[in-house]
C-alpha positions in Angstrom: 77.9 1.6 -90.5 80.6 0.3 -92.6 80.5 -3.2 -90.7 76.9 -3.6 -91.6 75.8 -6.8 -92.9 75.8 -5.9 -96.6 76.1 -9.2 -97.7 73.3 -10.5 -96.1 70.8 -7.8 -96.4 70.2 -8.0 -100.2 69.1 -11.8 -99.7 67.0 -10.8 -96.5 64.1 -8.6 -97.5 62.1 -8.8 -94.3 65.2 -7.4 -92.4 66.1 -4.8 -94.8 62.4 -3.8 -94.9 62.5 -3.2 -91.1 65.8 -1.3 -91.4 64.6 1.0 -93.9 61.5 1.9 -92.1 63.6 3.1 -89.1 66.4 4.8 -91.4 65.5 5.4 -94.9 68.6 7.5 -96.4 71.0 5.0 -94.6 69.8 2.4 -96.7 69.2 4.0 -100.0 71.9 2.0 -101.9 70.4 -1.5 -100.6 66.9 -0.2 -101.6 68.0 0.5 -105.4 69.8 -2.5 -105.5 66.4 -4.5 -104.8 64.7 -2.0 -107.1 66.9 -2.8 -110.1 66.3 -6.5 -109.3 62.9 -6.0 -109.2 62.9 -4.1 -112.7 65.1 -7.0 -114.2 62.2 -9.5 -113.0 59.1 -7.6 -114.5 61.1 -7.9 -117.8 61.4 -11.7 -117.3 57.8 -11.7 -116.2 56.3 -10.0 -119.4 58.0 -12.6 -121.6 56.0 -15.5 -119.9 53.4 -13.8 -117.8 51.5 -17.2 -117.1 54.4 -18.6 -115.2 54.5 -18.2 -111.3 57.1 -16.3 -109.7 57.8 -16.3 -106.2 60.8 -14.0 -106.5 58.7 -11.4 -108.2 55.9 -11.6 -105.7 58.3 -11.0 -102.6 59.8 -8.1 -104.4 56.6 -6.6 -105.2 55.4 -6.7 -101.7 58.7 -5.3 -100.4 58.5 -2.2 -102.9 54.9 -1.8 -101.7 56.1 -1.8 -98.0 58.7 0.8 -98.5 56.9 2.6 -100.8 56.2 5.7 -98.3 59.9 5.8 -97.8 61.1 6.4 -101.1 58.2 8.2 -102.9 60.2 9.8 -105.8 62.1 6.3 -106.7 58.8 4.5 -106.7 56.6 7.2 -108.3 55.7 5.0 -111.5 55.6 1.6 -109.1 51.9 1.8 -108.6 51.0 2.4 -112.2 53.4 -0.4 -113.5 51.6 -2.7 -111.2 48.2 -1.6 -112.4 49.6 -2.0 -116.0 50.7 -5.5 -115.4 47.4 -6.5 -113.9 45.2 -5.0 -116.5 47.2 -6.5 -119.4 47.6 -10.0 -117.9 45.2 -10.7 -115.4 43.3 -13.3 -117.2 46.4 -15.4 -117.6 48.4 -14.6 -114.3 49.3 -17.3 -111.7 46.4 -16.8 -109.1 49.0 -16.4 -106.3 51.0 -13.7 -108.1 47.8 -12.0 -109.2 46.7 -11.8 -105.4 50.1 -10.4 -104.5 49.8 -7.7 -107.1 46.4 -6.8 -105.8 47.5 -7.0 -102.1 50.3 -4.6 -103.0 47.9 -2.1 -104.5 45.7 -2.2 -101.6 48.5 -1.5 -99.4 49.5 1.4 -101.5 46.0 2.6 -101.3 45.9 2.5 -97.7 49.4 4.4 -97.6 47.3 7.0 -99.8 50.0 6.5 -102.4 47.7 5.8 -105.3 44.8 7.5 -106.9 41.4 5.6 -105.8 39.5 6.2 -109.0 41.7 4.3 -111.2 42.5 1.6 -108.7 38.8 1.0 -108.0 37.8 0.8 -111.7 40.3 -1.8 -112.3 39.5 -3.9 -109.3 35.9 -4.0 -110.6 37.2 -5.1 -114.1 39.2 -8.0 -112.1 35.9 -9.2 -110.8 35.7 -11.1 -114.0 38.4 -13.5 -112.9 37.5 -17.2 -112.0 39.1 -16.8 -108.7 36.6 -16.6 -105.9 38.9 -15.5 -103.2 40.2 -12.8 -105.1 36.7 -11.6 -105.8 36.0 -11.4 -102.1 39.3 -9.7 -101.1 38.3 -6.8 -104.0 34.7 -6.4 -102.8 35.8 -6.1 -99.1 38.4 -3.3 -100.2 36.0 -1.6 -102.7 33.3 -1.3 -99.9 35.7 -0.4 -97.3 37.8 2.1 -99.6 34.6 4.0 -100.6 33.2 4.1 -97.3 36.6 5.5 -95.6 36.6 8.2 -98.6 33.2 9.4 -97.5 33.8 9.2 -93.8 34.3 12.9 -93.1 32.2 14.4 -96.0 30.8 13.0 -99.5 33.2 12.9 -102.2 30.5 13.6 -104.8 33.1 13.8 -107.6 34.5 10.4 -107.1 31.1 9.0 -106.2 29.6 10.4 -109.3 32.6 8.6 -111.5 32.2 5.3 -109.8 28.4 5.3 -110.1 28.7 5.9 -113.7 31.2 3.3 -113.9 29.3 0.8 -112.2 26.4 1.2 -114.3 28.2 0.0 -117.2 29.3 -3.0 -115.0 25.8 -4.0 -114.5 25.5 -4.4 -118.1 28.8 -6.3 -118.3 28.6 -9.5 -120.0 30.3 -11.4 -117.1 27.3 -12.2 -114.5 29.4 -12.7 -111.7 31.2 -9.2 -112.0 27.6 -7.8 -112.9 26.4 -9.4 -109.6 29.4 -8.4 -107.4 28.8 -4.7 -108.7 25.4 -4.7 -107.5 26.3 -6.2 -104.2 28.5 -3.3 -103.9 25.9 -0.8 -104.6 23.3 -2.2 -102.4 25.8 -2.8 -99.2 27.0 1.0 -99.7 23.3 2.0 -99.8 22.3 -0.1 -96.9 25.4 1.6 -95.1 24.3 4.9 -95.8 27.3 5.9 -97.7 25.6 5.9 -101.5 21.8 6.4 -100.1 21.1 9.1 -102.9 18.6 8.8 -106.0 21.3 8.1 -108.6 22.6 4.9 -106.8 18.8 3.9 -106.4 18.1 4.5 -110.0 21.3 2.4 -111.2 19.8 -0.6 -109.2 16.5 -0.1 -110.9 18.2 -1.6 -114.0 19.1 -4.7 -112.1 15.4 -5.5 -112.1 15.5 -6.1 -116.0 18.3 -8.2 -116.0 18.3 -11.5 -118.3 20.3 -12.9 -115.3 18.0 -14.5 -112.5 20.5 -13.8 -109.5 21.2 -10.4 -110.5 17.1 -9.7 -111.2 16.5 -11.3 -107.5 19.1 -9.1 -106.0 17.5 -5.9 -107.5 13.8 -7.1 -106.5 15.0 -7.9 -103.1 16.7 -4.6 -102.4 13.4 -2.7 -103.3 11.4 -5.3 -101.2 13.6 -5.1 -98.2 14.0 -8.8 -98.1 17.7 -8.7 -97.4 17.0 -6.6 -94.2 14.0 -8.9 -93.4 16.2 -11.7 -93.4 18.7 -10.4 -91.2 16.3 -9.3 -88.6 14.6 -12.6 -88.7 18.2 -14.2 -87.9 19.0 -11.9 -85.3 15.4 -12.4 -83.8 16.0 -16.3 -84.1 19.2 -15.8 -82.2 17.6 -14.0 -79.4 14.8 -16.7 -79.3 17.6 -19.2 -78.7 18.3 -17.5 -75.4 16.5 -18.7 -72.1 12.8 -17.4 -71.4 11.6 -16.7 -68.1 9.8 -20.0 -67.4 13.2 -21.6 -68.0 15.0 -19.4 -65.6 12.2 -20.3 -63.0 12.5 -23.9 -63.6 16.2 -23.8 -63.5 16.5 -22.2 -60.1 13.4 -23.7 -58.4 14.9 -27.4 -59.0 17.7 -26.9 -56.7 17.6 -26.0 -53.1 15.9 -22.9 -52.2 18.3 -20.8 -51.0 18.9 -17.1 -50.8 21.8 -17.1 -53.0 19.7 -19.0 -55.8 16.7 -16.8 -55.1 19.2 -13.9 -55.8 20.5 -15.4 -58.9 17.0 -15.8 -60.3 15.9 -12.3 -59.4 19.2 -10.9 -61.5 18.6 -13.3 -64.3 15.0 -11.8 -64.9 16.3 -8.3 -64.5 18.7 -9.1 -67.4 16.0 -11.1 -69.6 13.6 -8.0 -69.0 16.1 -5.4 -69.8 17.1 -7.5 -73.2 13.4 -8.2 -74.1 13.1 -3.9 -73.9 16.0 -3.6 -76.3 14.2 -5.5 -79.1 13.1 -3.0 -81.8 9.7 -3.3 -83.2 9.9 -4.4 -87.1 10.0 -1.4 -89.3 9.4 -1.5 -93.1 12.0 1.0 -94.9 10.6 2.2 -98.5 13.1 4.8 -99.0 14.4 3.3 -101.8 11.2 3.3 -103.6 10.6 6.9 -102.9 13.8 7.9 -104.8 13.0 6.5 -108.0 12.7 9.1 -110.7 9.9 7.8 -112.8 7.9 5.1 -110.8 5.1 4.9 -113.1 7.4 3.9 -115.9 9.4 1.4 -113.7 6.2 -0.3 -112.7 5.0 -0.2 -116.3 8.1 -1.8 -117.4 8.0 -4.4 -114.8 4.6 -5.4 -115.6 5.4 -6.0 -119.3 8.3 -8.1 -118.0 5.9 -10.0 -115.9 3.8 -10.8 -118.7 6.5 -12.1 -120.8 8.6 -13.7 -117.9 9.5 -17.5 -117.7 11.1 -17.1 -114.5 10.0 -19.3 -111.5 6.9 -18.7 -109.6 8.7 -17.0 -106.6 10.3 -14.5 -108.7 7.0 -13.5 -110.2 5.6 -13.0 -107.2 8.4 -10.7 -106.1 7.7 -8.8 -109.4 4.0 -8.5 -108.4 4.8 -7.4 -105.0 7.1 -4.7 -105.9 4.6 -3.6 -108.4 1.8 -3.4 -106.0 4.1 -1.6 -103.7 5.0 0.9 -106.3 1.1 1.5 -106.9 0.5 1.8 -103.4 3.2 4.4 -102.3 3.2 6.4 -105.7 -0.4 5.8 -106.6 0.7 5.3 -110.3 
């Protein structure tokens, strides 16, 4: 072991990372050397947090990759990353900010960090003017909550996050508020957060001053997003060949036994495909979970009377009011 390439290892993080994963105790000294190097880079970063730092980015990802090998030494590492993001996210270099987020996601996937604090931080980072970052965070939030509730519902975590997201829907940043709403709707549609608490938090979106949030809330209760998905699915199905197309295709060539068998097989496949198509189903389950439908309908009507939104949005409000009246007899 003494003949190991000690001089080159500190400068080759990828090689060192692979060696550490194979035998963590054998490379503890090399790791500690890199950890001290990381800490000194963090101190330099704090002096000028708006400056890009490729070296710090590489060290952060290295620490995240080997975090499970040296849990004791890196016990404070996740919290330190969270603090750096929390205090400096608005001025951070976009690439470095993305690296910090990816490192935290990696640590979360290895179960080295508590989900509650991390998800709340990621919701706050939705305020950043970085579309790719927001998309990455959105995907992680939905996937992580889905995985947490995979075996059984984690009601304590769900309640905490739902309360936090209620405040996010009132956020002054319309983009952050809209993505928070999108997360709740996606989790409801996936049958992960399909409870009354989620639905009643989403009702607040129907009174938003921001048009895109208002429309998203109305569409959720009207089932418009699901209808649009079904329409796009049916359109893609309609793009396939019809029975007439198949008959024309196989009758124009030579009338051989082989062509006749091909036609019969294609017709059977088409028939089977048609049977698979489901009839249109209207899902009003979300409307049934509203705590006070009469108060909700009255507030919507009052908003409609004073609304200056475009005609299509007003029609959606009227549609939702009529459905509330029809289902709940308010």
